[in-house]
CSV table of C-alpha atoms in Angstrom, one decimal:
chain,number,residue,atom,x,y,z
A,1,UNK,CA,0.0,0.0,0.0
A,2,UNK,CA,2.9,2.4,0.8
A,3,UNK,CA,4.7,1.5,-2.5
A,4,UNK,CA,1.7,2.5,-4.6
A,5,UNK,CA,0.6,5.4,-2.6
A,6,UNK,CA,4.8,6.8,-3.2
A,7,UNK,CA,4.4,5.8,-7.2
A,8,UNK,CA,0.8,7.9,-7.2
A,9,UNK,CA,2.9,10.7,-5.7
A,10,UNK,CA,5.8,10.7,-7.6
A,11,UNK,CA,3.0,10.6,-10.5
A,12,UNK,CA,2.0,13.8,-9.2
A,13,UNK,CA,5.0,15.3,-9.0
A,14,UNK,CA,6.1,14.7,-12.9
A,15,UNK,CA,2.3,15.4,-14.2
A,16,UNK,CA,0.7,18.0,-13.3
A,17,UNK,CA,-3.6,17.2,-12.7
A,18,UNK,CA,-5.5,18.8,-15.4
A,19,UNK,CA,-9.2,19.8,-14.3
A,20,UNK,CA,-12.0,19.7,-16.1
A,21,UNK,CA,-14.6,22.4,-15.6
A,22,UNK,CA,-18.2,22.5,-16.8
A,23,UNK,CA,-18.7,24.6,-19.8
A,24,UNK,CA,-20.9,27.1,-18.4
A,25,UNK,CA,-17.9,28.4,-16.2
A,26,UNK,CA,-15.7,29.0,-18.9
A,27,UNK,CA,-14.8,32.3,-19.9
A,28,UNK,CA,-15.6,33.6,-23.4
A,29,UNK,CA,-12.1,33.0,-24.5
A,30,UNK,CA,-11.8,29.5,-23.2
A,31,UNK,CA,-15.0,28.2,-24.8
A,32,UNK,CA,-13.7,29.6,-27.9
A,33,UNK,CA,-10.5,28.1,-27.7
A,34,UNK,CA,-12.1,24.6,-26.9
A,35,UNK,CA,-14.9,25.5,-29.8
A,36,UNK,CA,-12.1,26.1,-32.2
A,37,UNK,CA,-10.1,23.2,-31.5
A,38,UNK,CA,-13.4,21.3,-32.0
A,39,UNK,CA,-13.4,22.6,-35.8
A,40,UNK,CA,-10.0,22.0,-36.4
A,41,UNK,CA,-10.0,18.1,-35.6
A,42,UNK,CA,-13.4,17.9,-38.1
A,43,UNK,CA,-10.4,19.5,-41.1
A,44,UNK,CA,-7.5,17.0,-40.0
A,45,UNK,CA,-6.9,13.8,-41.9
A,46,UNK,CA,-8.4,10.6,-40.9
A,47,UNK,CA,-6.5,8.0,-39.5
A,48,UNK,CA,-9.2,5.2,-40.6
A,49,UNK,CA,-8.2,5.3,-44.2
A,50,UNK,CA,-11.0,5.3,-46.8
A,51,UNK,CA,-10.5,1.8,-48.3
A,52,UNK,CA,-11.6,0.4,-44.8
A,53,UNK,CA,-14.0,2.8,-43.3
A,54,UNK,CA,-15.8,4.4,-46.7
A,55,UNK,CA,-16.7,7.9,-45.3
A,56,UNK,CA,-14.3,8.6,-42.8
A,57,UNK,CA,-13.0,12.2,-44.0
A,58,UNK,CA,-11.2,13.7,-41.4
A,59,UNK,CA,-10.6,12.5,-37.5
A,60,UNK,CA,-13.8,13.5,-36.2
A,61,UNK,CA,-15.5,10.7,-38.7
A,62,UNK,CA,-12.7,8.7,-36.8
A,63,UNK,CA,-14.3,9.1,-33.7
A,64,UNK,CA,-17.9,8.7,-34.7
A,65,UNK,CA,-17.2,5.6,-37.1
A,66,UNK,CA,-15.4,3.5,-33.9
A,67,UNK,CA,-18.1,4.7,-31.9
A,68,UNK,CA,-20.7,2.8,-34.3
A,69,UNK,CA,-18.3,-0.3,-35.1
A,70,UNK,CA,-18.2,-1.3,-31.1
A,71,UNK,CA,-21.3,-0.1,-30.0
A,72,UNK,CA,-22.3,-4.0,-29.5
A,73,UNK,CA,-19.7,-4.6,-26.9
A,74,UNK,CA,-19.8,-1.2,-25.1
A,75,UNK,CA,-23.2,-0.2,-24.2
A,76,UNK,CA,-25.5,-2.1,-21.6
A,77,UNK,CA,-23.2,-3.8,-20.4
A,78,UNK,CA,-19.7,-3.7,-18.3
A,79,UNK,CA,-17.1,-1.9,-20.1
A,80,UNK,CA,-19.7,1.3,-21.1
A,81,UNK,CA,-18.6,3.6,-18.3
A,82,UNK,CA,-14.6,2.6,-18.6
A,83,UNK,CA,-14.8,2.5,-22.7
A,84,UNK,CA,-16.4,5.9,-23.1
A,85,UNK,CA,-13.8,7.4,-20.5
A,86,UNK,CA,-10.7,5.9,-22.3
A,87,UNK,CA,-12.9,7.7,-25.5
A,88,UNK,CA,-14.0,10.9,-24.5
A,89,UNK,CA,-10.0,11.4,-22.8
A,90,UNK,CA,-8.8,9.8,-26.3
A,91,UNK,CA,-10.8,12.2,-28.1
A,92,UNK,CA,-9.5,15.1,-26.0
A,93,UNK,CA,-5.8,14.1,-26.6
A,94,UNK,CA,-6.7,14.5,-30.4
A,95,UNK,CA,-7.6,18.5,-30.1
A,96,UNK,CA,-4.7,18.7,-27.8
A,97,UNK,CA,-1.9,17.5,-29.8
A,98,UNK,CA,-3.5,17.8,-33.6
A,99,UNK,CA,-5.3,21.3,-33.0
A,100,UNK,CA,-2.5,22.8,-30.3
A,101,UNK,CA,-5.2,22.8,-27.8
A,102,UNK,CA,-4.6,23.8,-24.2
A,103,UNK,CA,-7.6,23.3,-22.4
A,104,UNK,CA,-9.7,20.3,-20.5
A,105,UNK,CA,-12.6,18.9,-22.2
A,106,UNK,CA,-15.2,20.6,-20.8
A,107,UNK,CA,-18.8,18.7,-19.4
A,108,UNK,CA,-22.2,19.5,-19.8
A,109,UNK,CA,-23.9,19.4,-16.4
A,110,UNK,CA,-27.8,19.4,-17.7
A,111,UNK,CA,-29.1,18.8,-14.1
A,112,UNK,CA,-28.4,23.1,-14.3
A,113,UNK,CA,-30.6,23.5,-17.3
A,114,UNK,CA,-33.4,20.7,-17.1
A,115,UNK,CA,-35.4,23.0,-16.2
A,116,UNK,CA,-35.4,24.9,-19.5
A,117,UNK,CA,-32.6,23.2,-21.6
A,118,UNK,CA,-33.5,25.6,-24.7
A,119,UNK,CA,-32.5,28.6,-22.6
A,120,UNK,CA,-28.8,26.2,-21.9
A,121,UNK,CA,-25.9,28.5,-23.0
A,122,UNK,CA,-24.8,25.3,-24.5
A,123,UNK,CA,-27.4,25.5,-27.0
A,124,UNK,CA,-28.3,29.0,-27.6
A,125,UNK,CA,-26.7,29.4,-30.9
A,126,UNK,CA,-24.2,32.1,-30.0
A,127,UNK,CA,-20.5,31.5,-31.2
A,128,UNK,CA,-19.4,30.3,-27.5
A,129,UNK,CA,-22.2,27.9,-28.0
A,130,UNK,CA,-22.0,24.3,-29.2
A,131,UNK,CA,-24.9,25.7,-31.7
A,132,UNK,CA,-28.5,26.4,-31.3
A,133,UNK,CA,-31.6,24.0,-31.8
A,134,UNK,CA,-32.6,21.8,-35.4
A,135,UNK,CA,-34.6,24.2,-37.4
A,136,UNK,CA,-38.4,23.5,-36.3
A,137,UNK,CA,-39.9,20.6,-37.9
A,138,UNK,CA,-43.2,19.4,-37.2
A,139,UNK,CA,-43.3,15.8,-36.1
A,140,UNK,CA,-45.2,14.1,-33.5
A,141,UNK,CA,-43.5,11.7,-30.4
A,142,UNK,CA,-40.3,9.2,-31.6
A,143,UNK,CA,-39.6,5.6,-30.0
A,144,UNK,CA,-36.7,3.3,-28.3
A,145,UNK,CA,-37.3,0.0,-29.3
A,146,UNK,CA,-34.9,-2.8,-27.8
A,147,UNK,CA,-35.6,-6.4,-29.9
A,148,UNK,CA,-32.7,-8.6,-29.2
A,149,UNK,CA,-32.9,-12.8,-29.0
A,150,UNK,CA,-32.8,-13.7,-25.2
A,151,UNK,CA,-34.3,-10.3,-24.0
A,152,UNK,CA,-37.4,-8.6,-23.3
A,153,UNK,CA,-38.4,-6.4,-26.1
A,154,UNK,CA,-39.6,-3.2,-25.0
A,155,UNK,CA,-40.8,0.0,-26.7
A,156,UNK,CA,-39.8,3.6,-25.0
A,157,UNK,CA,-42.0,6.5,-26.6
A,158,UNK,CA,-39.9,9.5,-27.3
A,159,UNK,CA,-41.8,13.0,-26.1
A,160,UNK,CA,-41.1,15.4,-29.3
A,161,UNK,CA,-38.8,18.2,-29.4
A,162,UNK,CA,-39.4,21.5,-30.5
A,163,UNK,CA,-36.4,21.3,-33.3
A,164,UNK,CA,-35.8,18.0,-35.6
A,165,UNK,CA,-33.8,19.8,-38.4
A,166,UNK,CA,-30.4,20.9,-39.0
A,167,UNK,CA,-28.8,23.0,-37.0
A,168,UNK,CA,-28.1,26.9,-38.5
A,169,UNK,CA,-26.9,28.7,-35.7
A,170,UNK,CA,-23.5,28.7,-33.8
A,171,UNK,CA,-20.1,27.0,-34.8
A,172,UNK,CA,-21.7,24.1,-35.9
A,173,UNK,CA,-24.3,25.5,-38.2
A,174,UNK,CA,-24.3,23.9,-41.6
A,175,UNK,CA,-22.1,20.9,-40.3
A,176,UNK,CA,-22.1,17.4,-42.7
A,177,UNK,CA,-22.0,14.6,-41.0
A,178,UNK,CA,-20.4,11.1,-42.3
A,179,UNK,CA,-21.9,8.7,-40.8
A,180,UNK,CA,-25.6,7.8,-39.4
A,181,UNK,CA,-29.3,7.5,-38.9
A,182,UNK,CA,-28.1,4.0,-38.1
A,183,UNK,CA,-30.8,3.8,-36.1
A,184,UNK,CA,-32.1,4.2,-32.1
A,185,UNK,CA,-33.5,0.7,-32.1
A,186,UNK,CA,-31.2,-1.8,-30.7
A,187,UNK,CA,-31.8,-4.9,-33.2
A,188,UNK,CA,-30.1,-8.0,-33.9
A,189,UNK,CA,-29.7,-7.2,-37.4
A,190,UNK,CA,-27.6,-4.4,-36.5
A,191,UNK,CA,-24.6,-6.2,-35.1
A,192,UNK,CA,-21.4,-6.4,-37.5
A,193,UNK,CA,-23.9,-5.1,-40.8
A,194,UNK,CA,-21.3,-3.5,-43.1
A,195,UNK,CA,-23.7,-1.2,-43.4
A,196,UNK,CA,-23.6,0.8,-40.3
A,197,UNK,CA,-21.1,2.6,-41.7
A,198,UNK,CA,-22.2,3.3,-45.5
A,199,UNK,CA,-21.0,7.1,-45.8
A,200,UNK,CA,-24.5,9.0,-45.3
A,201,UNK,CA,-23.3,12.6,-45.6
A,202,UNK,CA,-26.5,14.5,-44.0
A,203,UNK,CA,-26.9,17.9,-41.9
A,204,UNK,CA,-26.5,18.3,-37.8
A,205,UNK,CA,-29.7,17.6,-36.6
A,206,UNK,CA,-31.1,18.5,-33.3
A,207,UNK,CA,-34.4,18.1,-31.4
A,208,UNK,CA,-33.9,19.9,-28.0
A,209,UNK,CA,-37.0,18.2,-26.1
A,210,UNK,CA,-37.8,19.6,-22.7
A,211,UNK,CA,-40.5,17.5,-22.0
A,212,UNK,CA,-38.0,14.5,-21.3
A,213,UNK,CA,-34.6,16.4,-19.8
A,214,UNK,CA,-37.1,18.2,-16.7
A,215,UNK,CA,-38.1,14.6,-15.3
A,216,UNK,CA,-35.0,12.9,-16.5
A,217,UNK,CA,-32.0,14.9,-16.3
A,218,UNK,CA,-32.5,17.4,-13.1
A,219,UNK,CA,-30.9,18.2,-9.7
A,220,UNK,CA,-32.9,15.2,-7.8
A,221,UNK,CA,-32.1,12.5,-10.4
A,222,UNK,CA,-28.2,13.2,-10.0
A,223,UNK,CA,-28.1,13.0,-6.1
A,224,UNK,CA,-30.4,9.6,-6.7
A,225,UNK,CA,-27.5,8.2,-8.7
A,226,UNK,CA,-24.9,8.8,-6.4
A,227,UNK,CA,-26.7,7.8,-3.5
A,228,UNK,CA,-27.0,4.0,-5.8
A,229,UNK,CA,-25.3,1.8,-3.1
A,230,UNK,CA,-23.1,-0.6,-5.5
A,231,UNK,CA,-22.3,-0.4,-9.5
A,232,UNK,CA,-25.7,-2.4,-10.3
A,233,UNK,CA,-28.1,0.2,-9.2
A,234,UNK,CA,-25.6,3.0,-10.5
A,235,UNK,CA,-25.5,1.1,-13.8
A,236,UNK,CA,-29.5,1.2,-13.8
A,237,UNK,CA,-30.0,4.3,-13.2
A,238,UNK,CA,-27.9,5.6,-16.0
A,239,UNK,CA,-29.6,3.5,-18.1
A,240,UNK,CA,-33.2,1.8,-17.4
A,241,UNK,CA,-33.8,4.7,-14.9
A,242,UNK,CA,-36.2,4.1,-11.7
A,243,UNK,CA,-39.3,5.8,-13.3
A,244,UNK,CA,-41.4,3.8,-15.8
A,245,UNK,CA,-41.4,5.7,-19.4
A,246,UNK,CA,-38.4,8.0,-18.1
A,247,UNK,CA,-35.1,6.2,-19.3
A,248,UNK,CA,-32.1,6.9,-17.1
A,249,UNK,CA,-29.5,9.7,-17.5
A,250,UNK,CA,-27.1,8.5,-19.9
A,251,UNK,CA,-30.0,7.8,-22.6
A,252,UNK,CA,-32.1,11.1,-21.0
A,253,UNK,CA,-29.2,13.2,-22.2
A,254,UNK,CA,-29.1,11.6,-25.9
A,255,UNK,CA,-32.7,11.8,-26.1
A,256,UNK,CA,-32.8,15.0,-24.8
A,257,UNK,CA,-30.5,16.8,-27.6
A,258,UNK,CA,-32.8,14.5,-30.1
A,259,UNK,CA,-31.2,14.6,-33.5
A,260,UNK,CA,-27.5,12.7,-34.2
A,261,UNK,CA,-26.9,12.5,-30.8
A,262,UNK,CA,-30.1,10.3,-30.0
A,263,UNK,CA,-29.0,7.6,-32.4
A,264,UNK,CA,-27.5,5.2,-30.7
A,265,UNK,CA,-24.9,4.2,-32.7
A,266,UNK,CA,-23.6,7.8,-34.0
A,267,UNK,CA,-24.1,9.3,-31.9
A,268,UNK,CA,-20.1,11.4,-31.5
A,269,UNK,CA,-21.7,13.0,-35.2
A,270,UNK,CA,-23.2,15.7,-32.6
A,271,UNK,CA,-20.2,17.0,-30.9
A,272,UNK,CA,-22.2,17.6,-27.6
A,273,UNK,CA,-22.1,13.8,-27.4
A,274,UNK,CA,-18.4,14.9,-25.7
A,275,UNK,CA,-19.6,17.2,-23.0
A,276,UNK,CA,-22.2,14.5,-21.9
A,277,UNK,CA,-20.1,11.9,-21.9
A,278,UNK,CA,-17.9,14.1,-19.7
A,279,UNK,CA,-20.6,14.4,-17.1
A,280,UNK,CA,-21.6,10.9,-17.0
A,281,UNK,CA,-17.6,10.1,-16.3
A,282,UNK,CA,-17.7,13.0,-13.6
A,283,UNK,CA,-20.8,11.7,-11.9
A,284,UNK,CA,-19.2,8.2,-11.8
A,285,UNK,CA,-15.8,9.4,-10.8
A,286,UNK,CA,-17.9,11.4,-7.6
A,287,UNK,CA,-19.8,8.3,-6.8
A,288,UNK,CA,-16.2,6.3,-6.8
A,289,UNK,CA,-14.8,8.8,-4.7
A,290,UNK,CA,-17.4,8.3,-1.9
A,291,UNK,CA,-16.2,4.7,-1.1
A,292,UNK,CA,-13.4,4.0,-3.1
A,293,UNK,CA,-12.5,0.8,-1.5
A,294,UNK,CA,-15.6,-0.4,-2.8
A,295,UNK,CA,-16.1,1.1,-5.9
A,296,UNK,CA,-13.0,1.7,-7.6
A,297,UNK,CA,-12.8,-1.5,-9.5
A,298,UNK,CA,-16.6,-2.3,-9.4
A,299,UNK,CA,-18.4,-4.0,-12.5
A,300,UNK,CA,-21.5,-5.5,-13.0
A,301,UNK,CA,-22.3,-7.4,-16.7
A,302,UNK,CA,-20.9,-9.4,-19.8
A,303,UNK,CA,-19.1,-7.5,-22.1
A,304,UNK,CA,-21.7,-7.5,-24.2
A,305,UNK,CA,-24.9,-5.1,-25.0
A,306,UNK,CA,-27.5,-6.6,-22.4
A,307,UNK,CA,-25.2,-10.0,-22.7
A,308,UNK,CA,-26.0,-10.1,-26.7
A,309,UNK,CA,-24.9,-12.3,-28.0
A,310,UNK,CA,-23.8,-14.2,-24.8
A,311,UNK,CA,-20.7,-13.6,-23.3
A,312,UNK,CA,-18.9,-14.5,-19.9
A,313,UNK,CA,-19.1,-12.1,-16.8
A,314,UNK,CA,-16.9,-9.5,-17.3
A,315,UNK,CA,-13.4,-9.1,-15.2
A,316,UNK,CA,-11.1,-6.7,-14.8
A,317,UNK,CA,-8.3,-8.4,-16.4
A,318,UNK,CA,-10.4,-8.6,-19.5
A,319,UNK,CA,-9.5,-6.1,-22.4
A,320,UNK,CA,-11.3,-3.1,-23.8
A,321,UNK,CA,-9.9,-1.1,-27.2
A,322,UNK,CA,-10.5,1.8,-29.6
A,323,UNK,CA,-9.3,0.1,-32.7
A,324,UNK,CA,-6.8,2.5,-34.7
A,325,UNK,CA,-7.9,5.3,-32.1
A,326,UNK,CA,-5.3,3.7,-29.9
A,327,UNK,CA,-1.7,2.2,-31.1
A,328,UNK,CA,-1.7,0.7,-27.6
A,329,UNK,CA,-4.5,-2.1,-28.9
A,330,UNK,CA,-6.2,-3.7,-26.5
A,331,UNK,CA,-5.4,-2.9,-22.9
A,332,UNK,CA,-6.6,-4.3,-19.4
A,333,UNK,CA,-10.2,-2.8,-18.2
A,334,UNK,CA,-8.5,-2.6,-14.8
A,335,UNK,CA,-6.3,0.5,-16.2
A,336,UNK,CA,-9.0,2.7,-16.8
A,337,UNK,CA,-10.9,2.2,-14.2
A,338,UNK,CA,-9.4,5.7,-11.9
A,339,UNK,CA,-8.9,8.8,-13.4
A,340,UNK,CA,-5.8,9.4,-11.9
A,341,UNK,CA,-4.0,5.6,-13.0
A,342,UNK,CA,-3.0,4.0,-16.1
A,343,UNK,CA,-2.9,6.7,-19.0
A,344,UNK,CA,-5.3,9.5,-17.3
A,345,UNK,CA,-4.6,12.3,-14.6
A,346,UNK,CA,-7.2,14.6,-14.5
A,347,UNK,CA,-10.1,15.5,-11.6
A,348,UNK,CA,-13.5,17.7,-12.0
A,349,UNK,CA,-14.2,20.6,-10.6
């Protein structure tokens, strides 16, 4: 114990802890700079070359297009939380060293603006925004449908939003995307299809829908979560939620934005999808830090989506990757499990 508490030091001592700060509580000239480095890595070259991944046109598309080849194995299950942190950092380590910049990623905390998420700075279209609302589209409710062999189907109806089209305000107005409309059903015929990523070049879309982020997303929800006494009831409650017809936070916050981000294999297209992702990794790093004895190394699940197909329990020995997002290759689950061991050192604010 000793040993490893002097090698955490002497970590210290040669790295300095970078914080990451909610995005509301940036100054003007940080959210730019973070903004701007944002729309550099969308001109950089891909890494995914376009003989393997068809529409992959600069690194962003690299992002997204991982993010829709593993979704199987890294949703529902036990590598989600550890996966999209070793992601959402990875992605970060891309604007820092290909775009110069300087900054932390940023997080969205949405339990400050479920109340009212069209008035969010995050979305109201200025350029320190990450762009305003689709254009208005009439449409009536959407659905979440989960058909998988060996599960309970089930059908989640989708309260509309009050946008649905492409977004034409902010830094991201008039953004193509590569890849998507995929698809928010989780179906059977979606694992490995070579068509999940056919390049689909299509606007931003957004659906901001306050009638699901004020149940889902606000101040009461997030102290629910990290009062969950183990890994299983925190798991659910990101996920299933504890309200019938209210899904839990991670999905709320997809559903919520509506649009690219709500599609639940392409989602990274919106670049928002970073900022929520952040929160969900700083609400799981505050519930590790109230007992971290207990919930360091906690997992619950297979490794894959609700253990489809079948798969062993998974352990923490067992291996996660990013494909060509990571020259490492597969690495240990176990090393990404703190955000202050293996490859990160960063805390929240």
């Amino acid at each position: 114990m000793e040993a490893s508490l002097r090698q955490r030091f002497d970590r210290f001592q040669l790295t300095a802890v970078k914080t990451k700060h909610s995005l509301r509580t940036l100054s003007t000239q940080e959210k730019k700079r973070y903004i701007d480095a944002v729309l550099c890595i969308r001109s950089v070259k891909p890494a995914l070359y376009q003989d393997e991944v068809r529409g992959t046109n600069s690194r962003y598309d690299d992002f997204q297009a991982v993010h829709i080849n593993q979704s199987f194995i890294v949703h529902l299950n036990a590598p989600f939380l550890a996966w999209h942190r070793w992601f959402t950092w990875t992605y970060e380590e891309a604007l820092r060293h290909e775009c110069g910049y300087k900054g932390s990623q940023p997080y969205w905390d949405w339990s400050l603006d479920a109340h009212d998420i069209e008035a969010s700075p995050v979305f109201d279209g200025s350029d320190i925004s990450m762009g305003g609302n689709g254009v208005a589209v009439p449409h009536g409710d959407g659905h979440l449908g989960i058909s998988l062999p060996g599960t309970p189907s089930s059908v989640l109806i989708v309260p509309a939003g009050t946008g649905g089209g492409c977004v034409t305000t902010g830094p991201f107005a008039n953004t193509t995307v590569a890849f998507g409309q995929v698809g928010s059903d989780l179906t059977a015929d979606l694992l490995n299809n070579p068509h999940n990523l056919d390049y689909k070049p299509h606007c931003l879309r957004r659906d901001l829908t306050p009638r699901l982020a004020e149940p889902a997303l606000n101040p009461d929800k997030v102290r629910a979560i990290l009062n969950s006494p183990n890994i299983t009831v925190f798991q659910k409650l990101l996920n299933a939620g504890d309200t019938p017809g209210i899904p839990g936070l991670h999905r709320s916050g997809h559903l919520s934005i509506g649009g690219e981000a709500s599609d639940f294999f392409s989602s990274p297209g919106d670049p928002v999808f970073y900022l929520h992702h952040a929160q969900i990794d700083r609400l799981w790093t505050l519930w590790q830090q109230l007992d971290p004895k207990a919930r360091q190394y906690a997992l619950d699940g297979t490794g894959t989506v609700l253990n489809y197909p079948p798969s062993p329990v998974f352990q923490l020995n067992d291996t996660i990757n990013l494909g060509k997002l990571s020259p490492k290759g597969p690495r240990p689950i176990r090393e990404f499990m703190s955000t202050v061991q293996g490859p990160f050192c960063y805390e929240y604010a």
